[in-house]
Tab-separated table of C-alpha atoms and ligand atoms in Angstrom:
chain	number	residue	atom	x	y	z
A	27	UNK	CA	132.049	82.433	109.981
A	28	UNK	CA	129.181	83.932	108.898
A	29	UNK	CA	126.576	85.152	111.296
A	30	UNK	CA	123.235	83.113	110.737
A	31	UNK	CA	120.391	85.896	109.884
A	32	UNK	CA	117.591	84.570	112.464
A	33	UNK	CA	113.929	85.902	111.056
A	34	UNK	CA	112.378	88.331	113.811
A	35	UNK	CA	109.813	86.278	114.151
A	36	UNK	CA	110.966	83.270	114.435
A	37	UNK	CA	112.672	85.010	117.689
A	38	UNK	CA	109.463	86.230	119.350
A	39	UNK	CA	108.132	82.279	118.740
A	40	UNK	CA	110.226	80.767	119.947
A	41	UNK	CA	111.053	83.372	123.169
A	42	UNK	CA	106.707	82.925	122.989
A	43	UNK	CA	106.612	78.543	122.803
A	44	UNK	CA	109.506	79.114	126.121
A	45	UNK	CA	106.803	80.605	128.404
A	46	UNK	CA	103.759	78.773	127.343
A	47	UNK	CA	102.662	76.004	124.891
A	48	UNK	CA	99.023	77.667	123.699
A	49	UNK	CA	99.556	80.789	122.113
A	50	UNK	CA	97.448	83.417	121.227
A	51	UNK	CA	98.412	86.666	119.617
A	52	UNK	CA	95.908	89.225	119.629
A	53	UNK	CA	95.904	92.416	117.704
A	54	UNK	CA	93.861	95.615	117.798
A	55	UNK	CA	92.602	98.362	116.331
A	56	UNK	CA	89.855	101.298	116.671
A	57	UNK	CA	87.695	101.665	113.821
A	58	UNK	CA	87.742	105.499	113.931
A	59	UNK	CA	88.629	105.753	110.341
A	60	UNK	CA	90.347	104.650	107.278
A	61	UNK	CA	92.632	102.124	107.800
A	62	UNK	CA	95.217	101.523	105.552
A	63	UNK	CA	98.623	100.627	104.277
A	64	UNK	CA	100.216	102.044	108.015
A	65	UNK	CA	97.662	100.648	109.557
A	66	UNK	CA	98.723	97.079	108.364
A	67	UNK	CA	101.731	96.649	110.213
A	68	UNK	CA	99.925	96.156	113.417
A	69	UNK	CA	98.167	92.636	111.883
A	70	UNK	CA	100.568	91.601	109.633
A	71	UNK	CA	103.618	91.975	112.358
A	72	UNK	CA	101.324	89.489	114.103
A	73	UNK	CA	100.596	87.324	111.464
A	74	UNK	CA	104.481	86.747	110.748
A	75	UNK	CA	104.796	85.538	114.637
A	76	UNK	CA	101.544	83.406	114.062
A	77	UNK	CA	103.073	82.405	110.586
A	78	UNK	CA	106.387	81.502	112.896
A	79	UNK	CA	104.459	80.143	115.650
A	80	UNK	CA	103.023	76.695	113.494
A	81	UNK	CA	100.253	74.073	114.620
A	82	UNK	CA	98.827	75.836	118.198
A	83	UNK	CA	98.174	79.509	118.661
A	84	UNK	CA	95.723	81.594	117.986
A	85	UNK	CA	95.776	85.001	116.653
A	86	UNK	CA	93.079	87.093	117.275
A	87	UNK	CA	91.467	90.876	115.069
A	88	UNK	CA	89.699	92.858	118.160
A	89	UNK	CA	88.296	95.368	116.393
A	90	UNK	CA	87.954	97.954	119.536
A	91	UNK	CA	84.042	99.193	118.283
A	92	UNK	CA	83.027	100.418	122.114
A	93	UNK	CA	86.016	103.095	121.898
A	94	UNK	CA	84.319	106.585	122.122
A	95	UNK	CA	84.209	108.972	119.284
A	96	UNK	CA	86.949	111.099	120.509
A	97	UNK	CA	86.232	114.018	118.447
A	98	UNK	CA	85.125	115.028	114.853
A	99	UNK	CA	87.177	114.047	112.588
A	100	UNK	CA	88.208	116.076	109.465
A	101	UNK	CA	86.214	113.065	107.421
A	102	UNK	CA	83.407	113.699	108.809
A	103	UNK	CA	80.725	115.912	109.018
A	104	UNK	CA	81.465	118.100	111.648
A	105	UNK	CA	76.625	119.649	111.866
A	106	UNK	CA	76.283	115.971	111.739
A	107	UNK	CA	79.305	114.630	113.837
A	108	UNK	CA	79.869	117.032	116.910
A	109	UNK	CA	76.428	114.876	118.423
A	110	UNK	CA	78.072	111.723	118.569
A	111	UNK	CA	81.695	112.773	120.472
A	112	UNK	CA	81.605	110.443	123.236
A	113	UNK	CA	79.466	107.420	122.195
A	114	UNK	CA	80.777	104.679	122.061
A	115	UNK	CA	81.158	103.458	117.600
A	116	UNK	CA	79.063	100.695	117.831
A	117	UNK	CA	75.975	103.051	118.831
A	118	UNK	CA	77.497	105.462	116.104
A	119	UNK	CA	75.408	105.765	112.385
A	120	UNK	CA	78.267	104.287	109.540
A	121	UNK	CA	79.236	108.011	107.619
A	122	UNK	CA	77.967	106.398	104.146
A	123	UNK	CA	74.585	104.577	104.693
A	124	UNK	CA	75.057	101.356	104.071
A	125	UNK	CA	76.559	99.812	107.128
A	126	UNK	CA	75.022	98.446	110.937
A	127	UNK	CA	77.049	101.033	112.193
A	128	UNK	CA	80.160	103.553	112.149
A	129	UNK	CA	83.007	101.012	113.500
A	130	UNK	CA	81.523	98.709	111.110
A	131	UNK	CA	81.940	101.043	108.139
A	132	UNK	CA	85.689	101.126	108.497
A	133	UNK	CA	86.350	97.392	110.135
A	134	UNK	CA	84.549	96.213	106.873
A	135	UNK	CA	86.879	97.308	104.324
A	136	UNK	CA	89.167	96.040	106.074
A	137	UNK	CA	88.615	92.639	107.332
A	138	UNK	CA	88.251	92.379	103.372
A	139	UNK	CA	91.664	93.874	103.476
A	140	UNK	CA	92.871	91.301	106.107
A	141	UNK	CA	90.934	88.436	103.845
A	142	UNK	CA	93.252	89.859	100.753
A	143	UNK	CA	96.747	89.780	102.531
A	144	UNK	CA	95.972	86.517	103.474
A	145	UNK	CA	95.474	86.784	106.832
A	146	UNK	CA	92.882	84.427	108.500
A	147	UNK	CA	92.615	85.784	111.701
A	148	UNK	CA	89.404	85.089	114.380
A	149	UNK	CA	87.664	88.484	114.511
A	150	UNK	CA	86.102	89.736	117.549
A	151	UNK	CA	84.649	93.067	118.068
A	152	UNK	CA	84.874	94.992	121.599
A	153	UNK	CA	81.449	95.320	121.695
A	154	UNK	CA	80.612	92.552	121.351
A	155	UNK	CA	82.534	90.829	124.260
A	156	UNK	CA	81.239	93.647	126.571
A	157	UNK	CA	77.666	92.847	125.668
A	158	UNK	CA	77.963	89.122	126.162
A	159	UNK	CA	79.601	89.732	129.559
A	160	UNK	CA	83.343	88.384	129.241
A	161	UNK	CA	84.378	91.358	130.552
A	162	UNK	CA	81.853	91.599	134.099
A	163	UNK	CA	84.353	90.038	136.196
A	164	UNK	CA	87.443	92.329	135.541
A	165	UNK	CA	85.300	95.865	135.519
A	166	UNK	CA	84.329	93.916	138.862
A	167	UNK	CA	87.831	93.419	140.039
A	168	UNK	CA	88.930	96.980	138.819
A	169	UNK	CA	85.941	98.398	140.916
A	170	UNK	CA	86.831	96.765	143.827
A	171	UNK	CA	90.779	97.521	143.044
A	172	UNK	CA	90.264	101.156	142.184
A	173	UNK	CA	92.025	102.525	144.277
A	174	UNK	CA	95.464	100.070	143.645
A	175	UNK	CA	95.394	100.445	140.222
A	176	UNK	CA	95.538	104.753	140.838
A	177	UNK	CA	98.749	103.993	142.802
A	178	UNK	CA	99.927	102.269	139.922
A	179	UNK	CA	99.358	104.844	137.272
A	180	UNK	CA	100.764	107.550	139.479
A	181	UNK	CA	103.670	105.090	140.125
A	182	UNK	CA	104.643	104.051	136.402
A	183	UNK	CA	103.337	107.840	135.198
A	184	UNK	CA	103.799	110.173	137.392
A	185	UNK	CA	100.193	111.961	136.355
A	186	UNK	CA	98.330	113.110	139.754
A	187	UNK	CA	94.674	111.083	140.279
A	188	UNK	CA	92.305	112.544	140.747
A	189	UNK	CA	90.511	111.029	143.009
A	190	UNK	CA	86.861	111.117	141.602
A	191	UNK	CA	89.092	108.727	138.551
A	192	UNK	CA	87.179	105.671	137.934
A	193	UNK	CA	88.075	102.923	136.152
A	194	UNK	CA	84.691	102.064	134.571
A	195	UNK	CA	83.049	104.317	132.636
A	196	UNK	CA	78.896	103.550	132.687
A	197	UNK	CA	77.511	103.964	129.090
A	198	UNK	CA	74.195	106.901	129.795
A	199	UNK	CA	70.983	104.785	129.179
A	200	UNK	CA	69.949	109.026	128.177
A	201	UNK	CA	72.270	110.418	125.882
A	202	UNK	CA	74.471	107.301	124.834
A	203	UNK	CA	77.627	108.051	126.215
A	204	UNK	CA	80.036	106.613	127.763
A	205	UNK	CA	82.615	109.259	128.936
A	206	UNK	CA	80.508	111.459	130.904
A	207	UNK	CA	79.015	108.900	133.491
A	208	UNK	CA	80.674	108.534	137.147
A	209	UNK	CA	80.140	105.521	139.252
A	210	UNK	CA	77.690	106.699	142.173
A	211	UNK	CA	77.839	102.640	143.599
A	212	UNK	CA	78.459	99.334	142.204
A	213	UNK	CA	76.795	95.667	142.998
A	214	UNK	CA	78.903	92.571	142.141
A	215	UNK	CA	75.269	90.731	142.546
A	216	UNK	CA	73.447	91.526	140.159
A	217	UNK	CA	76.262	93.520	137.938
A	218	UNK	CA	74.596	96.881	138.049
A	219	UNK	CA	75.989	100.124	138.630
A	220	UNK	CA	74.239	103.032	139.781
A	221	UNK	CA	75.402	106.148	138.093
A	222	UNK	CA	74.997	109.941	137.523
A	223	UNK	CA	75.788	111.253	133.801
A	224	UNK	CA	77.366	115.049	133.002
A	225	UNK	CA	73.302	115.615	130.687
A	226	UNK	CA	71.937	115.109	134.503
A	227	UNK	CA	70.601	111.778	133.890
A	228	UNK	CA	70.972	109.180	136.858
A	229	UNK	CA	70.538	105.296	136.267
A	230	UNK	CA	71.675	101.619	136.782
A	231	UNK	CA	73.625	99.742	134.440
A	232	UNK	CA	74.159	96.298	133.715
A	233	UNK	CA	77.893	96.012	133.453
A	234	UNK	CA	77.074	92.232	132.381
A	235	UNK	CA	75.467	93.689	128.848
A	236	UNK	CA	77.825	96.106	127.541
A	237	UNK	CA	76.765	98.742	130.009
A	238	UNK	CA	79.874	100.043	130.931
A	239	UNK	CA	83.434	99.734	129.703
A	240	UNK	CA	87.084	99.630	131.423
A	241	UNK	CA	89.756	102.674	130.455
A	242	UNK	CA	91.765	101.921	127.667
A	243	UNK	CA	95.042	101.619	130.273
A	244	UNK	CA	93.113	98.959	131.887
A	245	UNK	CA	90.956	97.394	129.770
A	246	UNK	CA	94.164	96.039	127.406
A	247	UNK	CA	95.478	93.905	130.894
A	248	UNK	CA	92.134	93.107	131.299
A	249	UNK	CA	92.129	92.103	127.902
A	250	UNK	CA	95.316	89.883	128.001
A	251	UNK	CA	94.205	87.805	130.423
A	252	UNK	CA	89.984	87.338	129.340
A	253	UNK	CA	91.274	86.352	125.711
A	254	UNK	CA	94.713	84.788	127.081
A	255	UNK	CA	97.143	86.734	125.196
A	256	UNK	CA	100.506	85.362	125.338
A	257	UNK	CA	102.266	87.786	121.966
A	258	UNK	CA	100.801	91.639	121.261
A	259	UNK	CA	101.961	93.511	118.692
A	260	UNK	CA	100.956	97.358	119.248
A	261	UNK	CA	102.773	100.176	117.426
A	262	UNK	CA	105.782	102.066	119.528
A	263	UNK	CA	103.094	104.770	120.739
A	264	UNK	CA	102.002	103.115	123.249
A	265	UNK	CA	105.580	101.702	124.015
A	266	UNK	CA	106.980	104.556	125.353
A	267	UNK	CA	108.013	105.126	129.451
A	268	UNK	CA	105.311	104.996	131.613
A	269	UNK	CA	102.870	104.262	128.459
A	270	UNK	CA	99.628	101.594	127.900
A	271	UNK	CA	102.490	98.926	127.761
A	272	UNK	CA	104.166	99.882	130.860
A	273	UNK	CA	100.705	100.891	133.403
A	274	UNK	CA	99.328	97.571	131.273
A	275	UNK	CA	101.817	95.601	132.693
A	276	UNK	CA	101.505	95.492	136.165
A	277	UNK	CA	97.942	96.213	136.290
A	278	UNK	CA	97.796	92.818	134.395
A	279	UNK	CA	100.390	91.155	137.183
A	280	UNK	CA	98.887	93.315	140.154
A	281	UNK	CA	95.385	93.410	139.594
A	282	UNK	CA	94.589	90.464	137.438
A	283	UNK	CA	97.243	88.311	138.274
A	284	UNK	CA	97.547	87.625	134.906
A	285	UNK	CA	101.746	87.782	133.446
A	286	UNK	CA	101.647	90.218	130.722
A	287	UNK	CA	101.999	89.033	126.718
A	288	UNK	CA	105.479	89.352	124.943
A	289	UNK	CA	105.724	92.780	123.480
A	290	UNK	CA	106.482	93.207	119.555
A	291	UNK	CA	106.692	97.037	119.202
A	292	UNK	CA	106.321	98.140	115.592
A	293	UNK	CA	107.278	101.520	113.968
A	294	UNK	CA	105.229	103.689	111.714
A	295	UNK	CA	105.288	103.182	108.019
A	296	UNK	CA	105.754	106.292	106.123
A	297	UNK	CA	104.745	107.447	102.662
A	298	UNK	CA	107.618	108.591	100.846
A	299	UNK	CA	107.789	112.201	100.744
A	300	UNK	CA	104.514	112.807	102.855
A	301	UNK	CA	105.344	111.384	106.640
A	302	UNK	CA	103.702	108.899	108.660
A	303	UNK	CA	100.611	107.667	107.192
A	304	UNK	CA	97.097	109.320	109.092
A	305	UNK	CA	93.614	108.770	107.712
A	306	UNK	CA	93.223	112.423	109.494
A	307	UNK	CA	96.220	113.489	107.020
A	308	UNK	CA	94.630	112.182	104.114
A	309	UNK	CA	97.903	110.458	103.001
A	310	UNK	CA	96.460	107.158	102.981
A	311	UNK	CA	96.532	104.568	101.155
A	312	UNK	CA	94.395	102.028	101.091
A	313	UNK	CA	95.008	98.091	101.472
A	314	UNK	CA	92.435	97.720	98.089
A	315	UNK	CA	93.864	99.610	96.211
A	316	UNK	CA	97.650	98.368	96.830
A	317	UNK	CA	96.813	95.373	96.314
A	318	UNK	CA	95.679	95.594	92.345
A	319	UNK	CA	99.221	96.534	91.962
A	320	UNK	CA	100.743	93.902	93.711
A	321	UNK	CA	100.225	90.693	94.690
A	322	UNK	CA	99.276	90.842	98.083
A	323	UNK	CA	102.640	88.344	99.031
A	324	UNK	CA	104.819	91.456	98.256
A	325	UNK	CA	102.763	94.025	100.730
A	326	UNK	CA	103.336	91.338	103.663
A	327	UNK	CA	107.111	90.589	102.342
A	328	UNK	CA	107.055	94.550	102.745
A	329	UNK	CA	106.097	94.232	106.308
A	330	UNK	CA	107.805	90.911	106.873
A	331	UNK	CA	111.604	91.333	105.667
A	332	UNK	CA	111.650	94.245	107.706
A	333	UNK	CA	112.750	94.183	112.175
A	334	UNK	CA	109.485	95.170	113.428
A	335	UNK	CA	111.532	98.720	115.238
A	336	UNK	CA	112.547	99.873	112.480
A	337	UNK	CA	110.537	102.774	110.010
A	338	UNK	CA	109.196	101.804	107.112
A	339	UNK	CA	109.014	104.309	104.396
A	340	UNK	CA	106.215	102.763	101.639
A	341	UNK	CA	107.187	104.209	98.111
A	342	UNK	CA	105.305	102.621	95.760
A	343	UNK	CA	106.874	103.168	93.015
A	344	UNK	CA	109.949	101.797	91.695
A	345	UNK	CA	111.036	100.553	95.269
A	346	UNK	CA	108.287	98.124	95.229
A	347	UNK	CA	108.747	96.997	91.826
A	348	UNK	CA	112.675	95.664	93.516
A	349	UNK	CA	111.241	94.535	95.910
A	350	UNK	CA	108.156	92.041	93.797
A	351	UNK	CA	111.191	91.159	91.542
A	352	UNK	CA	113.432	90.019	95.546
A	353	UNK	CA	110.560	87.670	96.429
A	354	UNK	CA	110.095	86.228	92.718
A	355	UNK	CA	113.698	85.213	92.674
A	356	UNK	CA	114.568	82.869	96.159
A	357	UNK	CA	118.439	83.012	94.994
A	358	UNK	CA	118.583	86.340	95.185
A	359	UNK	CA	121.114	87.093	98.146
A	360	UNK	CA	118.603	90.230	99.101
A	361	UNK	CA	116.072	88.148	99.680
A	362	UNK	CA	114.985	86.728	103.343
A	363	UNK	CA	114.855	83.424	102.780
A	364	UNK	CA	112.531	82.641	105.356
A	365	UNK	CA	110.519	85.841	105.867
A	366	UNK	CA	109.936	85.579	102.215
A	367	UNK	CA	108.695	81.686	103.011
A	368	UNK	CA	106.529	83.026	105.626
A	369	UNK	CA	105.027	85.892	103.501
A	370	UNK	CA	104.525	83.952	100.270
A	371	UNK	CA	100.435	82.568	99.710
A	372	UNK	CA	99.415	79.654	98.026
A	373	UNK	CA	97.960	81.597	95.610
A	374	UNK	CA	101.226	83.370	94.219
A	375	UNK	CA	103.268	81.384	92.255
A	376	UNK	CA	106.263	82.786	91.087
A	377	UNK	CA	106.829	83.592	87.269
A	378	UNK	CA	111.097	84.202	86.688
A	379	UNK	CA	110.055	86.950	84.945
A	380	UNK	CA	112.355	90.473	86.146
A	381	UNK	CA	108.769	92.874	87.021
A	382	UNK	CA	110.571	95.547	85.556
A	383	UNK	CA	110.533	93.156	82.418
A	384	UNK	CA	106.528	92.537	82.585
A	385	UNK	CA	105.760	96.303	82.785
A	386	UNK	CA	108.224	96.832	80.186
A	387	UNK	CA	105.964	93.788	77.624
A	388	UNK	CA	102.674	95.533	79.057
A	389	UNK	CA	103.721	98.731	77.534
A	390	UNK	CA	104.597	96.835	74.192
A	391	UNK	CA	101.438	94.770	74.159
A	392	UNK	CA	98.768	96.842	75.350
A	393	UNK	CA	95.663	94.710	76.618
A	394	UNK	CA	96.316	91.617	75.138
A	395	UNK	CA	97.828	88.588	77.421
A	396	UNK	CA	98.361	87.013	73.677
A	397	UNK	CA	100.902	89.195	72.779
A	398	UNK	CA	102.465	89.680	75.944
A	399	UNK	CA	103.224	86.182	76.132
A	400	UNK	CA	104.987	85.895	72.222
A	401	UNK	CA	106.714	88.524	73.487
A	402	UNK	CA	108.034	86.846	77.201
A	403	UNK	CA	108.596	83.398	74.782
A	404	UNK	CA	109.820	85.035	71.717
A	405	UNK	CA	112.340	86.896	74.916
A	406	UNK	CA	114.113	83.332	75.967
A	407	UNK	CA	112.233	83.037	78.692
A	408	UNK	CA	110.438	79.756	79.491
A	409	UNK	CA	106.530	79.437	79.875
A	410	UNK	CA	105.503	77.611	82.389
A	411	UNK	CA	102.704	79.098	83.926
A	412	UNK	CA	100.655	81.300	81.648
A	413	UNK	CA	97.574	82.156	83.849
A	414	UNK	CA	100.394	83.230	87.302
A	415	UNK	CA	101.896	85.578	84.035
A	416	UNK	CA	98.520	86.748	83.109
A	417	UNK	CA	97.686	87.353	86.440
A	418	UNK	CA	101.444	89.915	87.027
A	419	UNK	CA	100.566	90.966	83.272
A	420	UNK	CA	97.265	92.856	85.400
A	421	UNK	CA	99.199	93.863	88.372
A	422	UNK	CA	102.002	95.448	86.138
A	423	UNK	CA	99.517	98.112	83.793
A	424	UNK	CA	97.641	99.261	87.811
A	425	UNK	CA	101.153	99.772	88.392
A	426	UNK	CA	101.563	101.878	85.623
A	427	UNK	CA	98.398	103.663	85.319
A	428	UNK	CA	98.600	104.507	89.471
A	429	UNK	CA	101.952	104.175	90.504
A	430	UNK	CA	104.337	104.262	87.891
A	431	UNK	CA	107.131	106.868	87.784
A	432	UNK	CA	106.632	108.878	84.655
A	433	UNK	CA	110.084	108.834	83.630
A	434	UNK	CA	109.007	104.186	83.439
A	435	UNK	CA	106.201	105.267	80.994
A	436	UNK	CA	106.164	105.026	77.706
A	437	UNK	CA	103.789	103.870	74.559
A	438	UNK	CA	105.415	102.754	71.425
A	439	UNK	CA	104.844	105.101	68.389
A	440	UNK	CA	102.327	104.085	65.469
A	441	UNK	CA	104.387	106.673	63.213
A	442	UNK	CA	107.606	107.931	63.637
A	443	UNK	CA	107.198	110.389	65.838
A	444	UNK	CA	108.106	114.717	64.529
A	445	UNK	CA	110.947	114.928	66.810
A	446	UNK	CA	112.746	112.599	64.944
A	447	UNK	CA	112.828	113.962	61.723
A	448	UNK	CA	114.636	116.311	63.162
A	449	UNK	CA	117.879	114.263	63.486
A	450	UNK	CA	121.358	115.428	63.261
A	451	UNK	CA	122.920	113.870	60.114
A	452	UNK	CA	125.224	111.960	62.728
A	453	UNK	CA	122.110	110.959	64.926
A	454	UNK	CA	120.376	109.384	61.399
A	455	UNK	CA	124.244	108.109	60.483
A	456	UNK	CA	123.874	106.413	63.683
A	457	UNK	CA	120.665	104.584	63.321
A	458	UNK	CA	121.213	103.410	60.225
A	459	UNK	CA	124.681	101.289	61.580
A	460	UNK	CA	122.282	100.576	63.959
A	461	UNK	CA	119.271	99.361	61.990
A	462	UNK	CA	121.978	97.100	59.444
A	463	UNK	CA	123.792	95.415	62.183
A	464	UNK	CA	121.103	94.507	64.113
A	465	UNK	CA	120.265	91.061	63.369
A	466	UNK	CA	117.662	88.809	64.793
A	467	UNK	CA	119.502	86.134	66.547
A	468	UNK	CA	121.536	88.401	68.777
A	469	UNK	CA	120.582	87.989	72.538
A	470	UNK	CA	119.500	91.863	74.624
A	471	UNK	CA	123.897	92.104	75.616
A	472	UNK	CA	124.718	91.979	71.740
A	473	UNK	CA	121.973	94.131	70.665
A	474	UNK	CA	122.991	97.254	73.425
A	475	UNK	CA	126.882	97.082	72.695
A	476	UNK	CA	125.844	97.086	69.070
A	477	UNK	CA	125.653	100.934	70.173
A	478	UNK	CA	128.962	101.249	71.292
A	479	UNK	CA	130.367	99.932	68.007
A	480	UNK	CA	127.827	103.039	66.587
A	481	UNK	CA	129.969	105.838	68.730
A	482	UNK	CA	133.532	104.495	67.431
A	483	UNK	CA	132.417	103.712	63.739
A	484	UNK	CA	129.667	106.953	63.172
A	485	UNK	CA	131.971	109.628	66.065
A	486	UNK	CA	129.172	110.527	68.075
A	487	UNK	CA	128.643	110.306	70.957
A	488	UNK	CA	126.854	106.652	73.175
A	489	UNK	CA	124.226	109.422	74.851
A	490	UNK	CA	123.181	110.701	71.654
A	491	UNK	CA	122.798	108.105	70.226
A	492	UNK	CA	120.306	106.552	72.839
A	493	UNK	CA	118.372	109.498	72.503
A	494	UNK	CA	118.181	109.046	69.017
A	495	UNK	CA	116.797	105.908	69.273
A	496	UNK	CA	114.372	106.469	72.104
A	497	UNK	CA	112.719	109.356	69.946
A	498	UNK	CA	112.495	107.095	66.649
A	499	UNK	CA	110.969	104.605	68.746
A	500	UNK	CA	108.968	106.056	71.166
A	501	UNK	CA	109.436	110.201	71.103
A	502	UNK	CA	110.463	110.567	74.910
A	503	UNK	CA	115.034	110.991	75.280
A	504	UNK	CA	114.899	108.327	77.341
A	505	UNK	CA	113.032	104.940	78.349
A	506	UNK	CA	114.169	101.032	79.304
A	507	UNK	CA	117.428	99.309	78.707
A	508	UNK	CA	118.206	99.276	74.604
A	509	UNK	CA	118.851	95.919	74.200
A	510	UNK	CA	116.638	94.722	76.302
A	511	UNK	CA	114.006	97.641	74.501
A	512	UNK	CA	114.801	95.762	70.704
A	513	UNK	CA	114.784	92.659	72.289
A	514	UNK	CA	110.782	92.699	72.958
A	515	UNK	CA	110.007	94.499	70.668
A	516	UNK	CA	111.159	92.127	67.688
A	517	UNK	CA	114.615	93.039	65.584
A	518	UNK	CA	112.268	93.815	62.462
A	519	UNK	CA	110.105	96.520	63.230
A	520	UNK	CA	112.586	98.433	65.136
A	521	UNK	CA	115.140	97.809	62.213
A	522	UNK	CA	112.265	99.401	59.643
A	523	UNK	CA	112.010	102.041	62.410
A	524	UNK	CA	115.231	103.199	62.402
A	525	UNK	CA	115.227	102.871	58.838
A	526	UNK	CA	112.566	105.265	58.340
A	527	UNK	CA	114.245	107.860	61.052
A	528	UNK	CA	117.841	107.266	59.379
A	529	UNK	CA	115.927	108.424	55.849
A	530	UNK	CA	112.914	110.592	57.095
A	531	UNK	CA	113.635	114.631	55.631
B	9	ZN	ZN1	78.916	103.238	105.705
B	10	ZN	ZN1	74.106	111.284	129.481
């Protein structure tokens, strides 16, 4: 008996619905560096569940803009940024000068990528939530229950918690850091926290106006309650034993009286041949770049079709191309139909033409869409949606330029390449044989079969005939599948070129 494969996001959605009738998925990223394809797993995992939940769900993307700059990353100017370490990202100037803050500098292009990927999450910014006072109650609960929280942290992580440890970091009014001030006393009634900062300043912060921030391990469970989060995707780093989900789960229930959301743990995305993508390693591909080379639906599908706990190796070359064809063909056995259904955006039309074919056509037709459409029609494909095909051709051209493996690239030669003149007499006789056998009504398979007929007739290995053929056509020893290639080039020009090669001296 066949086992029905369940789309993983449907499984989580069913579990979430069993727990609550009103679900909220919350994803978040700290905008400390470029947000790239690797980070997309966070939001797209949430998006998959959001789609699977259907109506009555809320989907939030929370930018952790109130986190402190932890260190001077390699992509920052050390002379300029050393002084900002410890300050909230929302208070630090942006590296390029065109954004409101450091946080906005990295969040803005990411939010734009969300739009490109068809993710309609509500965008919230942590520094604004703090400034509006949404965290105030949680901050004072945490201060009241400081020792209980410390006990949970010790219990779960096994680490010694220093007596001066506090779940709350006041922001120093003098140096602007949110990492260096110690809580001296607090008053819930007026939301004030008196502090002494390492810089020497003592003062009073207003926690209802963003004057203090919860430490990460407490901030997270507080946020679950504040936003009513019921499903939370997070990377495997938070999921380790004694990690922030383990402590968050207990802090949520024991301190904030809230049941922790369903965890959705995902693995990293690595870049083929270059390890895990990370902006500090510089091996990242931005979503915007990728979305110019393939339809965004394909990037969604790439994430949706894989179990979240499975590590993904992102290869923008051929494997990505294969994925497009998988998504394009709902009948394909390898296509995960339900994942595809959730991944497809309203704008993507299935065109029913293998993408590799389009890539070859784009190389023959160059920039001309009309020539490409003529070649497609000649190949026997019904053109149902010319506009959709034009869009695909544009993706194919970008992909060719930026990500195509060298052996897939070719350009038609206007003249007979010099190497073709030096072919052996046997090879030339095989090309002559082919030129005389090709007819306009042959399909790609029949054309391809003639190469093997020539092998027998001319007593030369097929391999050598193929090489001679490609040399004559594109000046390389390899190329796209020959029968197919002839069909898209058109029999007449191929015949003329082979005759020329066969008689060249
Ligand atoms: Zn900027
Ligand atoms: Zn200070």
